[in-house]
mmCIF file with all atom_site columns, C-alpha atoms in Angstrom:
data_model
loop_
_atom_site.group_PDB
_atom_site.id
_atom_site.type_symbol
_atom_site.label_atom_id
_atom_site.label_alt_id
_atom_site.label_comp_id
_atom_site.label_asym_id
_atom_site.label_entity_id
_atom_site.label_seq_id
_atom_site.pdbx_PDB_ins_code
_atom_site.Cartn_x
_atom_site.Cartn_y
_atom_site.Cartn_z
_atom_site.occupancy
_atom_site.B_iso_or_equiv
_atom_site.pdbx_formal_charge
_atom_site.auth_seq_id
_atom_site.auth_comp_id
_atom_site.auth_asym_id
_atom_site.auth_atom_id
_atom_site.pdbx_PDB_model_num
ATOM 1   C CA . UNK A 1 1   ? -15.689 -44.209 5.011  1.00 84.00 ? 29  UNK A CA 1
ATOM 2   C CA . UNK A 1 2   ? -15.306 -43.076 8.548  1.00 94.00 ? 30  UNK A CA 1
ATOM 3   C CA . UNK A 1 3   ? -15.140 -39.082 9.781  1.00 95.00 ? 31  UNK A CA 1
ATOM 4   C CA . UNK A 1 4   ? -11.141 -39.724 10.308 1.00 95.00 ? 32  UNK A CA 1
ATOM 5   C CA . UNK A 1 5   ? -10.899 -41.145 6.456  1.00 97.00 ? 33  UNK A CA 1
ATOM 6   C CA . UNK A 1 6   ? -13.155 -38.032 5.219  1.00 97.00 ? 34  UNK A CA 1
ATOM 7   C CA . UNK A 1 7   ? -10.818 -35.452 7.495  1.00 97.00 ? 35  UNK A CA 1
ATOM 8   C CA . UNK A 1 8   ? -7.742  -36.107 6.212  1.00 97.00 ? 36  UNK A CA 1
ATOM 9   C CA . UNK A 1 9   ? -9.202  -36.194 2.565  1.00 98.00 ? 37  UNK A CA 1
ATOM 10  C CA . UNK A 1 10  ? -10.311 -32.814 3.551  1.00 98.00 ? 38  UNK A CA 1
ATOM 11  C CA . UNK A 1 11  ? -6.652  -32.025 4.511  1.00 98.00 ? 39  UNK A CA 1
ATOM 12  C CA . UNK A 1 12  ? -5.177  -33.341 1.742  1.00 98.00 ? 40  UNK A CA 1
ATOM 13  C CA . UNK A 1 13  ? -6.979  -30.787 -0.250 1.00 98.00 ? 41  UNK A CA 1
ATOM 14  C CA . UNK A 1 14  ? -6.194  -28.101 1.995  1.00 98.00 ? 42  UNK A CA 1
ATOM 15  C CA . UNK A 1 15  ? -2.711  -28.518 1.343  1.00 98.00 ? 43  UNK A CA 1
ATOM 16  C CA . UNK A 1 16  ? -3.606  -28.115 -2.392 1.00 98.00 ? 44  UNK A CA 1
ATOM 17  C CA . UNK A 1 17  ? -5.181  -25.325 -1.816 1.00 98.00 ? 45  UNK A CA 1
ATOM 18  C CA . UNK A 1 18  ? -8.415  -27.210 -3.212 1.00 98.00 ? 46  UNK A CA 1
ATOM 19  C CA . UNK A 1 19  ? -10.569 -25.434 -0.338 1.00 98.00 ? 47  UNK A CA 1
ATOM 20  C CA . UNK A 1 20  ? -13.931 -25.884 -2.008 1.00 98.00 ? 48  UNK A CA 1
ATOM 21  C CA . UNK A 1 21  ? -13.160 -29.821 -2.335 1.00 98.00 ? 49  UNK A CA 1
ATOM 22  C CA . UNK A 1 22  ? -11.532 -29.914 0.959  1.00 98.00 ? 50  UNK A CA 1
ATOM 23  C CA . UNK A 1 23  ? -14.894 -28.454 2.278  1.00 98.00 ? 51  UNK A CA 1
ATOM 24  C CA . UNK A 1 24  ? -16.913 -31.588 0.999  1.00 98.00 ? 52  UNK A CA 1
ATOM 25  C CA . UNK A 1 25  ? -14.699 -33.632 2.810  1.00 98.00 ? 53  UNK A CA 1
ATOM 26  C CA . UNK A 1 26  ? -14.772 -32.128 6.308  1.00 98.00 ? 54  UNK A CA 1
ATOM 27  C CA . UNK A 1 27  ? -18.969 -31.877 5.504  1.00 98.00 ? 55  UNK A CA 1
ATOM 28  C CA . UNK A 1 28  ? -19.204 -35.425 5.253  1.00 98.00 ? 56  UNK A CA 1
ATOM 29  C CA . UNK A 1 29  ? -17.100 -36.106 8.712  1.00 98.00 ? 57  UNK A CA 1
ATOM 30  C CA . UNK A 1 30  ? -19.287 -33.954 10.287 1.00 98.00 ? 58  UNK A CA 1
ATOM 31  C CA . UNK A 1 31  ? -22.085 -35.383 8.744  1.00 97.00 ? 59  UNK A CA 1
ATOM 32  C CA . UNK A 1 32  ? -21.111 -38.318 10.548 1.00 97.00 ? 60  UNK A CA 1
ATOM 33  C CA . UNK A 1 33  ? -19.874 -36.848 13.905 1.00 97.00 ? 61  UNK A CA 1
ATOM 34  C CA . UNK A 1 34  ? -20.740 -33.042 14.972 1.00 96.00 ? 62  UNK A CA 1
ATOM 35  C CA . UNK A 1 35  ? -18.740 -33.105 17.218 1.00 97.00 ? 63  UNK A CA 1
ATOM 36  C CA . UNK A 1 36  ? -15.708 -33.431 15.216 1.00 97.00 ? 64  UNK A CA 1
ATOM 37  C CA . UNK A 1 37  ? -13.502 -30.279 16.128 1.00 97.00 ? 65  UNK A CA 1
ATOM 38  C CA . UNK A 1 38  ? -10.621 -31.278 13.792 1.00 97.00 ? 66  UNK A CA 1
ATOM 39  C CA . UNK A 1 39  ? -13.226 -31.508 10.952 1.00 98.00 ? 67  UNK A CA 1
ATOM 40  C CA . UNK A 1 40  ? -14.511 -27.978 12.033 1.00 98.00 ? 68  UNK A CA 1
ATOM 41  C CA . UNK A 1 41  ? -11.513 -26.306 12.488 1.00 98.00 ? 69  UNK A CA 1
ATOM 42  C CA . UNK A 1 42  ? -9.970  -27.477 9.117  1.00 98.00 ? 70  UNK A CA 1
ATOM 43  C CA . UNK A 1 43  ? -13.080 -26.396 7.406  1.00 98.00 ? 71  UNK A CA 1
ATOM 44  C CA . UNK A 1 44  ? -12.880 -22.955 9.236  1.00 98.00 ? 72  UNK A CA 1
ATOM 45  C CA . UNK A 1 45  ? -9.426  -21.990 7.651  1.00 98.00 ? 73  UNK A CA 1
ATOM 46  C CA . UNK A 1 46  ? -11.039 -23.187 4.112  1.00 98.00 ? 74  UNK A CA 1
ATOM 47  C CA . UNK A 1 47  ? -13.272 -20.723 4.584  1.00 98.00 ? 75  UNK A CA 1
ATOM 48  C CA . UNK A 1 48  ? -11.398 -18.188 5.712  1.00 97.00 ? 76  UNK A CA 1
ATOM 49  C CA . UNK A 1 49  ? -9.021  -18.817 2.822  1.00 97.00 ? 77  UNK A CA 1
ATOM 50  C CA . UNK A 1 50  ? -12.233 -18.486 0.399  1.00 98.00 ? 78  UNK A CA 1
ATOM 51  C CA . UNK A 1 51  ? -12.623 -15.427 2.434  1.00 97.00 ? 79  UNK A CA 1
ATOM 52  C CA . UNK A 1 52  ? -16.258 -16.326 3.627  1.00 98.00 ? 80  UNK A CA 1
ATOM 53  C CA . UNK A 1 53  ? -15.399 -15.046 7.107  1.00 97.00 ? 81  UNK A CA 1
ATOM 54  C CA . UNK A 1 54  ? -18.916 -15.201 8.682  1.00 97.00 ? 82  UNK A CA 1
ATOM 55  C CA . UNK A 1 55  ? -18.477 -18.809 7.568  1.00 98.00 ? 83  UNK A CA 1
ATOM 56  C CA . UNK A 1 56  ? -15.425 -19.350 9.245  1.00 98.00 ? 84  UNK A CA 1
ATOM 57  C CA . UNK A 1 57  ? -16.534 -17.760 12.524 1.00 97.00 ? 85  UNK A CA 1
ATOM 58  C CA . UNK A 1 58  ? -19.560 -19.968 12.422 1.00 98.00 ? 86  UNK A CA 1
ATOM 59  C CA . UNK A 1 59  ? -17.101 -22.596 12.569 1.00 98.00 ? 87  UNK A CA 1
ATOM 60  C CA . UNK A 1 60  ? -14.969 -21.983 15.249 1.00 98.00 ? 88  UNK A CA 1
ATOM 61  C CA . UNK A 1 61  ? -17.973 -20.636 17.421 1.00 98.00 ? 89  UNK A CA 1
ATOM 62  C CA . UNK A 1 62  ? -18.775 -24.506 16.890 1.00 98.00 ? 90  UNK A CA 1
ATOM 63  C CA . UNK A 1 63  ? -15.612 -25.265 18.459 1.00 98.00 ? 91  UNK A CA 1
ATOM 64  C CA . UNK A 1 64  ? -15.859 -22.849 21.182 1.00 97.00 ? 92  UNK A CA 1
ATOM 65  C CA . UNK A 1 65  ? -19.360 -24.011 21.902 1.00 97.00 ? 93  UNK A CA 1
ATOM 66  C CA . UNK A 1 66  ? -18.230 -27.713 22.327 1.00 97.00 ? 94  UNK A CA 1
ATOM 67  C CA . UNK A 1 67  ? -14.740 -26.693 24.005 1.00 97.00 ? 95  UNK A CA 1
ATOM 68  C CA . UNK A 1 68  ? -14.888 -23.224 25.753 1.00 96.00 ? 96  UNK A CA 1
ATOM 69  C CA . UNK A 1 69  ? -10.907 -23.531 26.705 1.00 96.00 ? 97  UNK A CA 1
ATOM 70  C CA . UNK A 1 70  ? -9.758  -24.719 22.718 1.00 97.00 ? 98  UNK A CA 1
ATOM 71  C CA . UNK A 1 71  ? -7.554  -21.689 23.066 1.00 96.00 ? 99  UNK A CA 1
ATOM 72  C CA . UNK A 1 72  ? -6.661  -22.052 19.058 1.00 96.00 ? 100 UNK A CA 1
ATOM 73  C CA . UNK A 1 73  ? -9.941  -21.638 18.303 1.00 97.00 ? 101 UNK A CA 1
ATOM 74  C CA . UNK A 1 74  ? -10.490 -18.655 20.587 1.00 98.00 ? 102 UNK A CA 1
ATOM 75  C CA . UNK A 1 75  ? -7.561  -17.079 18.588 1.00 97.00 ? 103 UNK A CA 1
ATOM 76  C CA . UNK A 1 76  ? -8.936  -17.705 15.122 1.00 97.00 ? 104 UNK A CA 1
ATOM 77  C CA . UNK A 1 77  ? -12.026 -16.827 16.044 1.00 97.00 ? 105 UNK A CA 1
ATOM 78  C CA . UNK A 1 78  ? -10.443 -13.355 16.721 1.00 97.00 ? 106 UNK A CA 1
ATOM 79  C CA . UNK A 1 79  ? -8.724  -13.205 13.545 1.00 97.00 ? 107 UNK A CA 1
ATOM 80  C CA . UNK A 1 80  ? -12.035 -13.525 12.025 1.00 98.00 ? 108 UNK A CA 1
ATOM 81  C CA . UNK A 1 81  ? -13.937 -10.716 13.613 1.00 98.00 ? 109 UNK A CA 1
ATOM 82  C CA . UNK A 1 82  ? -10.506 -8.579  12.596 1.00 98.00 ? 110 UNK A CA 1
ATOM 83  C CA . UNK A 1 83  ? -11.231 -9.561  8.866  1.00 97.00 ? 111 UNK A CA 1
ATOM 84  C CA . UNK A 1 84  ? -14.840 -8.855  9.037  1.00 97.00 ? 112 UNK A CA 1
ATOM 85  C CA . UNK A 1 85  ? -13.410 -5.230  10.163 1.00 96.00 ? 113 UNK A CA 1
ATOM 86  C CA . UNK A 1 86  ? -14.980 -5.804  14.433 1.00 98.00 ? 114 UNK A CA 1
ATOM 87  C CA . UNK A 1 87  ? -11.334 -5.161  16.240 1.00 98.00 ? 115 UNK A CA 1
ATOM 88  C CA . UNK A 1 88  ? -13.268 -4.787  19.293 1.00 98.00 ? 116 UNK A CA 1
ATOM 89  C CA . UNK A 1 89  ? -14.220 -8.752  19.254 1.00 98.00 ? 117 UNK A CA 1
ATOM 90  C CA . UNK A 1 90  ? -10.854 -9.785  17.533 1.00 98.00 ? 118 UNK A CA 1
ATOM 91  C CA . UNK A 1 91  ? -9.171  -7.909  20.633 1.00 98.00 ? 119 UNK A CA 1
ATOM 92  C CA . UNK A 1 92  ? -11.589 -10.245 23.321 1.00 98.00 ? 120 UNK A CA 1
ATOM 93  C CA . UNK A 1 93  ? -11.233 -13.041 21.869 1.00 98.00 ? 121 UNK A CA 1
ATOM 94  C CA . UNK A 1 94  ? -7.113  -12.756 21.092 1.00 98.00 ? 122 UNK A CA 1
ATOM 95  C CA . UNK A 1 95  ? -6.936  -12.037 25.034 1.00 98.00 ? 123 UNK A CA 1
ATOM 96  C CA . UNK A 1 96  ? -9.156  -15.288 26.082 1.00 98.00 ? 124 UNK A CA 1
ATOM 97  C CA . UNK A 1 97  ? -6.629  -17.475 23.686 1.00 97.00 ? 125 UNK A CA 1
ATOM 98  C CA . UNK A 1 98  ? -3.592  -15.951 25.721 1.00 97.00 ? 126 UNK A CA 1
ATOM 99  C CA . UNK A 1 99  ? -5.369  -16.392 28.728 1.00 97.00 ? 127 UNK A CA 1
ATOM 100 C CA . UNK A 1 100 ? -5.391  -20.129 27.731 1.00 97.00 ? 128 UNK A CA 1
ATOM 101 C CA . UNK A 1 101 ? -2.482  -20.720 26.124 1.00 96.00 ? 129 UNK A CA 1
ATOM 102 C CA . UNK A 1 102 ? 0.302   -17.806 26.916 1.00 92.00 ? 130 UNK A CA 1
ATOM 103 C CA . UNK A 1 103 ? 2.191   -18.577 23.840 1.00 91.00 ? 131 UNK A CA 1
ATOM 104 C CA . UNK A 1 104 ? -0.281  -17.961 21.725 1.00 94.00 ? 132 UNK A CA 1
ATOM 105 C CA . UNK A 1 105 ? 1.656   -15.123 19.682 1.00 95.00 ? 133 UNK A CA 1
ATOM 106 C CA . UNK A 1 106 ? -0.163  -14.830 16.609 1.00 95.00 ? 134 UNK A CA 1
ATOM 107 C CA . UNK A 1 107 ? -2.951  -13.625 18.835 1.00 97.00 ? 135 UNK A CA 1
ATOM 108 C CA . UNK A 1 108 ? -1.105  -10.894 20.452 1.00 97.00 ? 136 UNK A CA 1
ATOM 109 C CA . UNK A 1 109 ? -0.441  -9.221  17.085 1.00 97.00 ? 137 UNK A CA 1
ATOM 110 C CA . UNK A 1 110 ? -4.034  -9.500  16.362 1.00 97.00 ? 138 UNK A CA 1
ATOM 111 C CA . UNK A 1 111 ? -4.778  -7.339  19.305 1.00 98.00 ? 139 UNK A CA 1
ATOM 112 C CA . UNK A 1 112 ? -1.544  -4.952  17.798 1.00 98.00 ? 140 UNK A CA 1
ATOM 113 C CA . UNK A 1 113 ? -2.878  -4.961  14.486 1.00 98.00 ? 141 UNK A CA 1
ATOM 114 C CA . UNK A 1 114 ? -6.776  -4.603  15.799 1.00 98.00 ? 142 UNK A CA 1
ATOM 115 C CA . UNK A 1 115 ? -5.463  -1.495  18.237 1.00 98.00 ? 143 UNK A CA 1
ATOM 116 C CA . UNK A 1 116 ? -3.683  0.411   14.879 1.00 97.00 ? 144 UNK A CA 1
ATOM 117 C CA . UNK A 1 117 ? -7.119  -0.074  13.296 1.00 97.00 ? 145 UNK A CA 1
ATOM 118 C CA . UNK A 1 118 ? -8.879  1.810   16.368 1.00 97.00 ? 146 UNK A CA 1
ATOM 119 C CA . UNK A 1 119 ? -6.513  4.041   15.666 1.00 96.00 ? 147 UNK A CA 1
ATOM 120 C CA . UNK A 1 120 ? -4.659  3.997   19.062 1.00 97.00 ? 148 UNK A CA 1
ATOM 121 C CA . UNK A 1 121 ? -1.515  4.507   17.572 1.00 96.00 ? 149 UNK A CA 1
ATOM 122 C CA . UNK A 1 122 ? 1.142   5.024   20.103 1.00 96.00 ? 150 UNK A CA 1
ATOM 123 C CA . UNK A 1 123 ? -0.480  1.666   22.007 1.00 97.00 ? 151 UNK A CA 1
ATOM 124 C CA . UNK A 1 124 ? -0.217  -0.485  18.745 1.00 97.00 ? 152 UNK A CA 1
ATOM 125 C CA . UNK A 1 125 ? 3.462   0.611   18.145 1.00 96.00 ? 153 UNK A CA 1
ATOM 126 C CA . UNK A 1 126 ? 4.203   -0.083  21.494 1.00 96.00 ? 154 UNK A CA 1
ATOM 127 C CA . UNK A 1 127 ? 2.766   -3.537  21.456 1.00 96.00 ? 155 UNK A CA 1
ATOM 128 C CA . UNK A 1 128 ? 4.770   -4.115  18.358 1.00 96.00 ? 156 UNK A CA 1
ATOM 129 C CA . UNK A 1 129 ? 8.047   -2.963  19.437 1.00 95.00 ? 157 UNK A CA 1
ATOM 130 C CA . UNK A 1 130 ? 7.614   -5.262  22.600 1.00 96.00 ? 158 UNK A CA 1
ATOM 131 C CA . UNK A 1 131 ? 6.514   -8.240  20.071 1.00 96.00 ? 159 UNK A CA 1
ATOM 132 C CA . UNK A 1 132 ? 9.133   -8.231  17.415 1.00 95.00 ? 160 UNK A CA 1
ATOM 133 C CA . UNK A 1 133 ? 12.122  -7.632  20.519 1.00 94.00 ? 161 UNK A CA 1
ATOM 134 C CA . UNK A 1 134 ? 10.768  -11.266 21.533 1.00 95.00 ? 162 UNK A CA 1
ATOM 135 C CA . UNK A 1 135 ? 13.560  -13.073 21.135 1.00 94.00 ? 163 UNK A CA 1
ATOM 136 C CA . UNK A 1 136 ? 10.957  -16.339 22.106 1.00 94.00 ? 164 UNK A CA 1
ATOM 137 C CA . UNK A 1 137 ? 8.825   -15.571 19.194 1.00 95.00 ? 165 UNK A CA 1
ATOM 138 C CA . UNK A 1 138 ? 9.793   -17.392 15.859 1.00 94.00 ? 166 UNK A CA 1
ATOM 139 C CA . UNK A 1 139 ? 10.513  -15.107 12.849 1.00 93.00 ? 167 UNK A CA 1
ATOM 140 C CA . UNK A 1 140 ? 7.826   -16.821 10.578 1.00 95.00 ? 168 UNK A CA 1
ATOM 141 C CA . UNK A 1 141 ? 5.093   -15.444 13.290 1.00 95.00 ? 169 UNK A CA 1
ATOM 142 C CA . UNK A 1 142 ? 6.574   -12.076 12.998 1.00 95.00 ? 170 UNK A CA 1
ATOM 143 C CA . UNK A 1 143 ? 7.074   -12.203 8.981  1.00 95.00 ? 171 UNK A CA 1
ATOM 144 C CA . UNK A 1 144 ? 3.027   -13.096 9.228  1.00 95.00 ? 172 UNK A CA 1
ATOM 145 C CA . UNK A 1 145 ? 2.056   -10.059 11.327 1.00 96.00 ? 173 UNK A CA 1
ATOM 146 C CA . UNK A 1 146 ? 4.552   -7.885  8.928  1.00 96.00 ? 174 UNK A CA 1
ATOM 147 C CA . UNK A 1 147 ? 2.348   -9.087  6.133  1.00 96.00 ? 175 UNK A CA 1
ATOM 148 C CA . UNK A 1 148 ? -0.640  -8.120  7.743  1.00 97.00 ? 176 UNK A CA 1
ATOM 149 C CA . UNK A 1 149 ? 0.535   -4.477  8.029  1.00 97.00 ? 177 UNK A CA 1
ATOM 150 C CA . UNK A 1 150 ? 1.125   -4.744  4.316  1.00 96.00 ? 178 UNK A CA 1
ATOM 151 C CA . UNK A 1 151 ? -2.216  -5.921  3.771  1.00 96.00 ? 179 UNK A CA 1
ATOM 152 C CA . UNK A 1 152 ? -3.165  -2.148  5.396  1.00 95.00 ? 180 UNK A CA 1
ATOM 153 C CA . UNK A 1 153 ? -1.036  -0.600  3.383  1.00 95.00 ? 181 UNK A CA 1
ATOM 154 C CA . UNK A 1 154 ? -2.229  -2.122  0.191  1.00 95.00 ? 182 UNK A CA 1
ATOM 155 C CA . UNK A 1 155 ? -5.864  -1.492  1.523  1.00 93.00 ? 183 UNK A CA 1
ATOM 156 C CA . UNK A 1 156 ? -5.080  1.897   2.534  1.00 93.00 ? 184 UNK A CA 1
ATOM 157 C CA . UNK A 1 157 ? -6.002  1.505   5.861  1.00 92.00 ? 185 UNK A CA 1
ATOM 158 C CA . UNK A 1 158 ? -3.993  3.422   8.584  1.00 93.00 ? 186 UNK A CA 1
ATOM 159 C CA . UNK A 1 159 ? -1.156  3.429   5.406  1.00 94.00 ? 187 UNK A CA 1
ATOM 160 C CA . UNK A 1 160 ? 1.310   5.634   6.878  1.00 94.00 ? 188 UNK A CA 1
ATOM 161 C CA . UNK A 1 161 ? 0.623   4.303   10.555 1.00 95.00 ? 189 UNK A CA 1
ATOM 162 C CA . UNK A 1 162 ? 1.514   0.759   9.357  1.00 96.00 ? 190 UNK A CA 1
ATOM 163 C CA . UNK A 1 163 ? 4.622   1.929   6.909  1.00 95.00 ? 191 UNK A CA 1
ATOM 164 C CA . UNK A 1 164 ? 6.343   2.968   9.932  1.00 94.00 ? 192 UNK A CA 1
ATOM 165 C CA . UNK A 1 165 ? 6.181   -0.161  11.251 1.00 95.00 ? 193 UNK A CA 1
ATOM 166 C CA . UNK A 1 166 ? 6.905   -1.958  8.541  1.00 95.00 ? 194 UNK A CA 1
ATOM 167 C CA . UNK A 1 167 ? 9.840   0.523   8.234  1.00 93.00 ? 195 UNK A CA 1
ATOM 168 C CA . UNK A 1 168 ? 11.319  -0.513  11.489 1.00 90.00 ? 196 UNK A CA 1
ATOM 169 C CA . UNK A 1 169 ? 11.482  -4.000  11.644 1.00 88.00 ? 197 UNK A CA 1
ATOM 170 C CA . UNK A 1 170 ? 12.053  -4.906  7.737  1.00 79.00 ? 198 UNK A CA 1
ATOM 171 C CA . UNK A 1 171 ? 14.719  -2.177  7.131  1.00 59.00 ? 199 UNK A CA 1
ATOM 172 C CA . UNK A 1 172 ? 13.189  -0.846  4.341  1.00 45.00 ? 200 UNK A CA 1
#
């Protein structure tokens, strides 16, 4: 088989949610081609669905090493410092995927969500008021970064900080 042919058998069990066989299959690609960013990337979000972060962030670093201005990568690679609990790095590397790619809205509630978790409150809200007003940004990105605050919640991390958000854009 070629690295394309082992990729998408790696994707197909993705979308199963078969991330330990879907792992095997982006392994052999880049077996066969390192350099294969597809191949890393799809293995990054198996790991980070297996929650082996440092894993995942080994991953996209791999990216980021062969393409410095992969701006998705920059952004994910944020996402995993935020779940290994380093906002400070989620918060640099959210800003270089903006920098790259303006659009890039997931990554600007990373650096919300990473700001709440430093515990500068009023800045966080603020970011969050201006993010869920965007009219530009589609409701499934802001349904993901309501989740997120729930996640707090349920971890009882800045719980009462991240109810009030949750509070004012759900309607709860």
């Amino acid at each position: 088989m070629n690295t394309f042919t082992y990729k998408r058998l790696g994707d197909i069990y993705y979308s199963r949610k078969e991330y330990k066989n879907a792992i095997i299959y982006y392994d052999s690609a880049l077996k066969i081609d390192n350099y294969y960013i597809s191949a890393y990337m799809g293995r990054s979000f198996c790991h980070n669905r297996l929650e082996n972060y440092k894993e995942a962030l080994s991953d996209l670093q791999s990216i980021v090493n062969l393409d410095s201005t992969y701006a998705s990568a920059l952004g994910n690679l944020g996402w995993q410092y935020y779940c290994l609990g380093d906002y400070e790095n989620c918060i640099i590397y959210s800003k270089k995927a903006i920098n790259l790619k303006g659009d890039s809205d997931y990554a600007k509630f990373n650096i919300a969500l990473s700001m709440l978790c430093l515990g500068h409150i009023q800045e966080a809200k603020e970011q969050y008021e201006t993010l869920m007003q965007d009219e530009k940004i589609p409701s499934k990105t802001k349904k993901g970064a309501i989740k997120d605050l729930d996640d707090l919640v349920e971890k009882d991390l800045m719980k009462k900080e991240a109810q009030d958000i949750i509070n004012k854009y759900t309607g709860i």
